[in-house]
Short mmCIF file of C-alpha atoms in Angstrom, two decimals:
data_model
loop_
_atom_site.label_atom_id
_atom_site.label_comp_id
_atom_site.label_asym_id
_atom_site.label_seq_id
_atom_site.Cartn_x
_atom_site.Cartn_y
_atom_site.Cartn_z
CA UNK E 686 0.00 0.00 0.00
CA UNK E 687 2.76 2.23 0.69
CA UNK E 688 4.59 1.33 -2.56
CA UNK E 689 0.99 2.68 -4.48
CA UNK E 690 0.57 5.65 -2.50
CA UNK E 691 3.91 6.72 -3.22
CA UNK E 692 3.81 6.01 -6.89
CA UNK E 693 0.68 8.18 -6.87
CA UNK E 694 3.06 10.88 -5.69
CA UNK E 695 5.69 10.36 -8.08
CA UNK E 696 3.29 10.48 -10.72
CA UNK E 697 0.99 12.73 -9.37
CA UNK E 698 -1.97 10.48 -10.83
CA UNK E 699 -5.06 10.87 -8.71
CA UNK E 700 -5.73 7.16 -8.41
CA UNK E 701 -4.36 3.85 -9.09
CA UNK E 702 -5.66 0.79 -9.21
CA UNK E 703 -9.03 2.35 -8.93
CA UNK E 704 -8.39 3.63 -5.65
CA UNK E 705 -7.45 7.17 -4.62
CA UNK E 706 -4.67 8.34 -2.32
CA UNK E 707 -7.60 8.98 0.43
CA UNK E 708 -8.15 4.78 0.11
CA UNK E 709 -4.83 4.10 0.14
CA UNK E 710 -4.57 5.29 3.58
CA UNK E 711 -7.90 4.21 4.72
CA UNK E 712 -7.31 0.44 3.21
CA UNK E 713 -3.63 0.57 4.23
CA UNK E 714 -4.02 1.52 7.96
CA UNK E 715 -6.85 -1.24 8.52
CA UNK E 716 -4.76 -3.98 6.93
CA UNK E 717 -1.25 -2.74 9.54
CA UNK E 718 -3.86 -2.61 12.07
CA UNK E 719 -4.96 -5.87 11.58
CA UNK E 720 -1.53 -7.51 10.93
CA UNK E 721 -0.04 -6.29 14.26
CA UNK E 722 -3.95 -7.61 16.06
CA UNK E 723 -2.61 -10.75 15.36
CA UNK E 724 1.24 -10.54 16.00
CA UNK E 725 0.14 -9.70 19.10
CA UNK E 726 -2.22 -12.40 19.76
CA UNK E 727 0.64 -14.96 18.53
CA UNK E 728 3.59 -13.46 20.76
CA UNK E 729 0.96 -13.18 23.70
CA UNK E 730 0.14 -17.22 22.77
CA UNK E 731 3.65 -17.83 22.31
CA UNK E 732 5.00 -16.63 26.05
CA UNK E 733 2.14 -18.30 27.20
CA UNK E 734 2.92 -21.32 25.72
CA UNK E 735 6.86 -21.60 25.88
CA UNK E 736 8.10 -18.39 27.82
CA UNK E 737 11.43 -16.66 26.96
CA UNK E 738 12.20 -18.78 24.06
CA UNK E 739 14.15 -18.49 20.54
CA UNK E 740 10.60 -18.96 19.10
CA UNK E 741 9.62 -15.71 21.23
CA UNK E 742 12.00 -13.65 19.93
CA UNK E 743 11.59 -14.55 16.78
CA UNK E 744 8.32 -13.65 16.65
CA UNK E 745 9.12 -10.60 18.73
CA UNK E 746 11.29 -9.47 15.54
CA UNK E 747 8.77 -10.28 13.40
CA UNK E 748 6.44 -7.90 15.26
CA UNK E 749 8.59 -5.42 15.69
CA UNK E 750 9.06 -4.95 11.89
CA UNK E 751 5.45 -4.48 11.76
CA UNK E 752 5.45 -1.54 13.76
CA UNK E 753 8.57 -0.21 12.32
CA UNK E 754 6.08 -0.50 8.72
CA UNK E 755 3.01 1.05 9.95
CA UNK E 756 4.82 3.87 11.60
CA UNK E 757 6.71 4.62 7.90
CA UNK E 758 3.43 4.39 6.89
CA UNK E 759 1.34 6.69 8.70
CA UNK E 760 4.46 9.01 8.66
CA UNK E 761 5.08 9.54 4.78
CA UNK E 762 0.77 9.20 4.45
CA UNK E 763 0.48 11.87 7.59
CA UNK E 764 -0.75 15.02 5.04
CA UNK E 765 -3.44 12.74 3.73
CA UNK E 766 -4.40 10.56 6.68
CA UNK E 767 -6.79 13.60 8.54
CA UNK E 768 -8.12 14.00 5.38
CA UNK E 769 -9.17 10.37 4.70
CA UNK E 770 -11.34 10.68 8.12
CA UNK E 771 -8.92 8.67 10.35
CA UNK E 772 -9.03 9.07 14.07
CA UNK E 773 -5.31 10.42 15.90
CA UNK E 774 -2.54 12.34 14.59
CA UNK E 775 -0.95 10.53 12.49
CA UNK E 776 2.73 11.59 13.22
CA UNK E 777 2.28 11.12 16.74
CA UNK E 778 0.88 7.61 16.28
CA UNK E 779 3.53 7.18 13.99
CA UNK E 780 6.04 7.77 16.77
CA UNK E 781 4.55 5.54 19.21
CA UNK E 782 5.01 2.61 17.01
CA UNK E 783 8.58 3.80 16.12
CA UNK E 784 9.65 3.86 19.73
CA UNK E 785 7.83 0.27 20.29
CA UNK E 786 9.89 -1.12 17.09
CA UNK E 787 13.00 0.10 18.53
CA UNK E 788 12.06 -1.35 22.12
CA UNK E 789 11.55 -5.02 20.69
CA UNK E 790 14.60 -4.74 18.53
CA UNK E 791 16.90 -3.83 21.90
CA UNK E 792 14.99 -6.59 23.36
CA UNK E 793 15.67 -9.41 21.30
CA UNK E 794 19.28 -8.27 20.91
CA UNK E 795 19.98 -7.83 24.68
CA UNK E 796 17.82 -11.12 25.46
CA UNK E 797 19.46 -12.97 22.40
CA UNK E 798 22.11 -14.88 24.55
CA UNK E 799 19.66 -15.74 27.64
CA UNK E 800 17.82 -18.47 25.18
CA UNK E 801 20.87 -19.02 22.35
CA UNK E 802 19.49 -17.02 20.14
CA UNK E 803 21.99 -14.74 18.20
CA UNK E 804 19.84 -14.97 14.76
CA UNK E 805 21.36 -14.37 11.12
CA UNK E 806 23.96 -11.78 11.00
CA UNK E 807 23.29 -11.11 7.10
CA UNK E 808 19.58 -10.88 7.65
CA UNK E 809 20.46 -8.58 11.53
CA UNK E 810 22.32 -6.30 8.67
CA UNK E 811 19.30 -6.23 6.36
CA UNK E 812 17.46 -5.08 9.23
CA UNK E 813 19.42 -2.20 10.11
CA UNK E 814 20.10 -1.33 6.71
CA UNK E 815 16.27 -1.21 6.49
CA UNK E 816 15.81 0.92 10.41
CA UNK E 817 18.06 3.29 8.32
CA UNK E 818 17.04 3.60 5.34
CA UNK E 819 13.49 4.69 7.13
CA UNK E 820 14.88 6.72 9.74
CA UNK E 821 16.87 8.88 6.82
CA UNK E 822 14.06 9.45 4.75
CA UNK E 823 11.63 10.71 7.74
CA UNK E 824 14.86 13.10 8.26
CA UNK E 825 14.51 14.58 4.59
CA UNK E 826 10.83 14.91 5.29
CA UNK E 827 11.73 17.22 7.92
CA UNK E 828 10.89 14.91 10.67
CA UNK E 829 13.12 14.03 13.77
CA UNK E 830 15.34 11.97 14.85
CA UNK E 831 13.83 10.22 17.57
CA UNK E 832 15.88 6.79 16.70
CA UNK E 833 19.46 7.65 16.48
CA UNK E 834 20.56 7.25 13.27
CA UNK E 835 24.32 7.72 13.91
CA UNK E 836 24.22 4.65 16.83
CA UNK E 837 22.43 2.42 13.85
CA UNK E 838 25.68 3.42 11.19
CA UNK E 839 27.82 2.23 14.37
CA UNK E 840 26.36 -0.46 15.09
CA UNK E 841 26.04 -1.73 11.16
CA UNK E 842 30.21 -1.03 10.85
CA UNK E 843 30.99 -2.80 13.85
CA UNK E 844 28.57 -5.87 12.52
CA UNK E 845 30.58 -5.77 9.07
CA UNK E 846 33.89 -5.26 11.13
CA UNK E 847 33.78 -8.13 13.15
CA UNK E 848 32.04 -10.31 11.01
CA UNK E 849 35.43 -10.06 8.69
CA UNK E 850 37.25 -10.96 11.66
CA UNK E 851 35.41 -13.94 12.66
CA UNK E 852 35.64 -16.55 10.06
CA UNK E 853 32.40 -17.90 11.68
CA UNK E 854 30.36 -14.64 11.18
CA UNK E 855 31.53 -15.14 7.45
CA UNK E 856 27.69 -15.86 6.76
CA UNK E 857 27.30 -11.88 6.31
CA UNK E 858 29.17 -12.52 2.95
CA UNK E 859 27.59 -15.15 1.44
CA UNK E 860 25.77 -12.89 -0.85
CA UNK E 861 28.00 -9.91 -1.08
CA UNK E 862 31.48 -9.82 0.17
CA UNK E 863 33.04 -7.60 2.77
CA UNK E 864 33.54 -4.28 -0.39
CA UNK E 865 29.65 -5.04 -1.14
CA UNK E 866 28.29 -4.75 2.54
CA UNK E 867 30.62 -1.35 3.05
CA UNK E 868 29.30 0.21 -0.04
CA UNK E 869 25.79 -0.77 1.11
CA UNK E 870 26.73 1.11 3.98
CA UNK E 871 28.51 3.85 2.88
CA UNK E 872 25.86 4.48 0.68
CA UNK E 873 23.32 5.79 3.13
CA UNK E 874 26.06 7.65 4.93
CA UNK E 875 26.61 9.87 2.28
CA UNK E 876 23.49 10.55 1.53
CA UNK E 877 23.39 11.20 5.52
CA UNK E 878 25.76 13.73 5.32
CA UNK E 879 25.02 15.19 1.89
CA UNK E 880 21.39 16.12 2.24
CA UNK E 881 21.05 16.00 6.54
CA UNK E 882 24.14 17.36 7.47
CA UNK E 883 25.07 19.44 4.51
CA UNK E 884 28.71 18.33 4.79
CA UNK E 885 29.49 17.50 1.14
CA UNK E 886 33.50 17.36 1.68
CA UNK E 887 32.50 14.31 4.17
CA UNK E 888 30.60 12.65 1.62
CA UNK E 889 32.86 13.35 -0.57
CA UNK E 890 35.32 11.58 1.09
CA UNK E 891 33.35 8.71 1.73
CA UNK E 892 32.64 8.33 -1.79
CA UNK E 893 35.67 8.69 -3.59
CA UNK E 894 36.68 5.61 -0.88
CA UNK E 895 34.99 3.10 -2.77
CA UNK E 896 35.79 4.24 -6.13
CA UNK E 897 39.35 4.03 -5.58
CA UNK E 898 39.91 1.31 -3.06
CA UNK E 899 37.10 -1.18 -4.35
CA UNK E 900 37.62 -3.07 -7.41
CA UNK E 901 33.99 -3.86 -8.14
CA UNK E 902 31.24 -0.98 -6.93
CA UNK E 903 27.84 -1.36 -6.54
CA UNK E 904 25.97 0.49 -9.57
CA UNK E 905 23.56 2.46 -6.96
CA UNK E 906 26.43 3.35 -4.27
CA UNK E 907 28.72 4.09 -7.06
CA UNK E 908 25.99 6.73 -8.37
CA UNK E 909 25.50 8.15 -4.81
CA UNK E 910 29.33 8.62 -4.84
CA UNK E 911 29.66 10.34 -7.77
CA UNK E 912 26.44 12.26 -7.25
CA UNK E 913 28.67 13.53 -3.85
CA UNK E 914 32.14 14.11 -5.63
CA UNK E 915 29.92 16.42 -8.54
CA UNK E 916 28.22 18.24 -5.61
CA UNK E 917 31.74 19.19 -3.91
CA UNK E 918 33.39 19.96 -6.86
CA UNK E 919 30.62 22.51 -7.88
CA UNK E 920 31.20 23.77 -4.20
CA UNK E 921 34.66 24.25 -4.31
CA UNK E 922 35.41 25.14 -8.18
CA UNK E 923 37.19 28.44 -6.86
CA UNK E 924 39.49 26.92 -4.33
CA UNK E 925 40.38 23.62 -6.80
CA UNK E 926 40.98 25.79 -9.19
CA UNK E 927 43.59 27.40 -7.17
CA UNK E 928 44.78 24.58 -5.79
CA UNK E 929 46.09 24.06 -9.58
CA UNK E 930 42.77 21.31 -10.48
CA UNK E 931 41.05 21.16 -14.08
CA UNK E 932 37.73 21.38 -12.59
CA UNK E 933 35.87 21.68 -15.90
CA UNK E 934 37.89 17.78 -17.11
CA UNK E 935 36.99 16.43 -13.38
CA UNK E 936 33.32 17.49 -13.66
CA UNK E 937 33.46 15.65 -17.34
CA UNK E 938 34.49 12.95 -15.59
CA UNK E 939 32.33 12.34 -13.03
CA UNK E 940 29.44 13.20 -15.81
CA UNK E 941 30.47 10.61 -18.15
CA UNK E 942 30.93 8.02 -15.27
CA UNK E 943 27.52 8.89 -14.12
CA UNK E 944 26.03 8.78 -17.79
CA UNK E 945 27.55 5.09 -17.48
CA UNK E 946 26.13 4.12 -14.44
CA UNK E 947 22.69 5.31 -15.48
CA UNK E 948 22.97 2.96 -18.48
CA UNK E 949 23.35 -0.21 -16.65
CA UNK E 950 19.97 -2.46 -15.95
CA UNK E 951 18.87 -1.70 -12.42
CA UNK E 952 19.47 1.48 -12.97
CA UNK E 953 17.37 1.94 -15.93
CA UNK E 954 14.84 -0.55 -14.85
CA UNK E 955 14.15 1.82 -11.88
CA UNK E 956 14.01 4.90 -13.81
CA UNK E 957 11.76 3.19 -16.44
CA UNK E 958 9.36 1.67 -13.28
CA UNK E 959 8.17 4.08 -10.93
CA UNK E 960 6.48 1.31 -8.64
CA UNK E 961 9.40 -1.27 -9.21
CA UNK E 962 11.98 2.14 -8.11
CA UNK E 963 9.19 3.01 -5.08
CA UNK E 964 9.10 -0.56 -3.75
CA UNK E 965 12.69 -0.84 -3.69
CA UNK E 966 13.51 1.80 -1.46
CA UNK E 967 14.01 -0.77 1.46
CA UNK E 968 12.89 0.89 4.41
CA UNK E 969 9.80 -1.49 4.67
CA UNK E 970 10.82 -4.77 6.24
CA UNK E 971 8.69 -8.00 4.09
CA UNK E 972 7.94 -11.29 5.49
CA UNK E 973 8.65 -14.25 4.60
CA UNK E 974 5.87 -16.44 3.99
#
């Protein structure tokens, strides 16, 4: 629901699907209401049942990550929710369920060890990838911090970090190696610092990192870097220039890198797809069925 509300933004259609924005709210506030009904009806079953268990905190996660949705949701929807006829304020309701997401995620991290449970490293990243990815896009729509962004970026480098060290924590990089999970990373910190913290040089240097270090990049972090090195570099033509720099051949540069990028598939697919590029942002955590 969230992926066709914001595709009705993008493409500032009045409905889709046959339904209008107004529904989309309506429809998708009844259907995270109802989802998190019966999460807590299972967990509630569950201690019942077993206690502090692995099964528990499982589930725990699970409904955790619904909260974590229907606050994004009720967040990004908040202009339109009063005027669909809901009941609350949608941004404060939104932060409740924020604050109970990050509750249950402490939780099953700090009660992890009591019942064995330490859970999948890659899919722990995923997760705070995801916490992120949410957290940073409530920040650019001039919302607060009320998470703490800056502990989630520690605690994802310290994952990556030790996971490297610990040939047993080597699951992380099944999928994408140790380069891949950094640029994943260092992705969403330059866009952290680009458009929260207005500190292109930072980003800058974060970017230019992979570019030169890494010997494959990922196509999307390797746009976000060069999107950061352009930005600087149109920031700081006077003082590169004295510094003895061809600004006008880097800027070329970067353009026809970025011109390359923008040609490869998932780049183009996205571009092409406004619902395939909405529903990929990642800040909305799926189950798996």
């Amino acid at each position: 629901m969230l992926t066709m509300y914001r595709t009705l933004q993008r493409m500032g259609e009045y409905s889709i699907c046959g339904m209008s924005k107004y529904d989309i709210v309506v429809k998708g506030k009844s259907y995270f209401d109802a989802s998190i009904d019966l999460g807590e009806e299972a967990i509630a079953r569950i201690n019942d049942e077993e206690g502090w268990s692995t099964n528990y905190l499982l589930f725990m996660q699970q409904l955790s990550n619904r909260y974590f949705n229907r606050a994004m949701f009720l967040l990004v929807t908040r202009d339109d929710y009063e005027k669909s006829g809901l009941l609350g304020d949608a941004v404060n309701l939104g932060f409740t369920d924020l604050k109970t997401s990050q509750d249950m995620d402490i939780e099953v991290v700090d009660n992890g060890d009591q019942v064995g449970y330490k859970g999948n490293k890659a899919v722990y990243f995923s997760l705070l990838l995801g916490r992120i990815r949410g957290i940073l896009l409530l920040m650019k729509m001039s919302l607060p911090d009320k998470w703490g962004i800056e502990d989630m970026f520690d605690s994802a480098v310290e994952l990556v970090v030790a996971a490297r060290k610990d040939p047993e924590e080597n699951v992380l990089f099944n999928d994408v190696a140790f380069a891949g999970r950094m640029q994943e990373l260092d992705a969403l910190i330059i866009d952290y610092f680009s458009c929260i913290k207005k500190d292109t040089k930072q980003a800058a240097r974060i970017g230019i990192r992979m570019l030169i270090e890494d010997e494959y990049v990922l196509p999307d972090a390797a746009l976000g870097a060069i999107t950061a090195l352009k930005k600087y570099t149109e920031e700081n033509t006077v003082e590169m220039i004295e510094g003895g720099h061809d600004v006008h051949r880097i800027l070329d540069l970067l353009q026809a890198y970025s011109r390359n990028l923008e040609n490869t598939p998932i780049i183009v697919n996205m571009r092409r797809n406004i619902s395939i590029a909405e529903s990929r942002r990642g800040d909305i955590t799926m189950e798996k069925i």
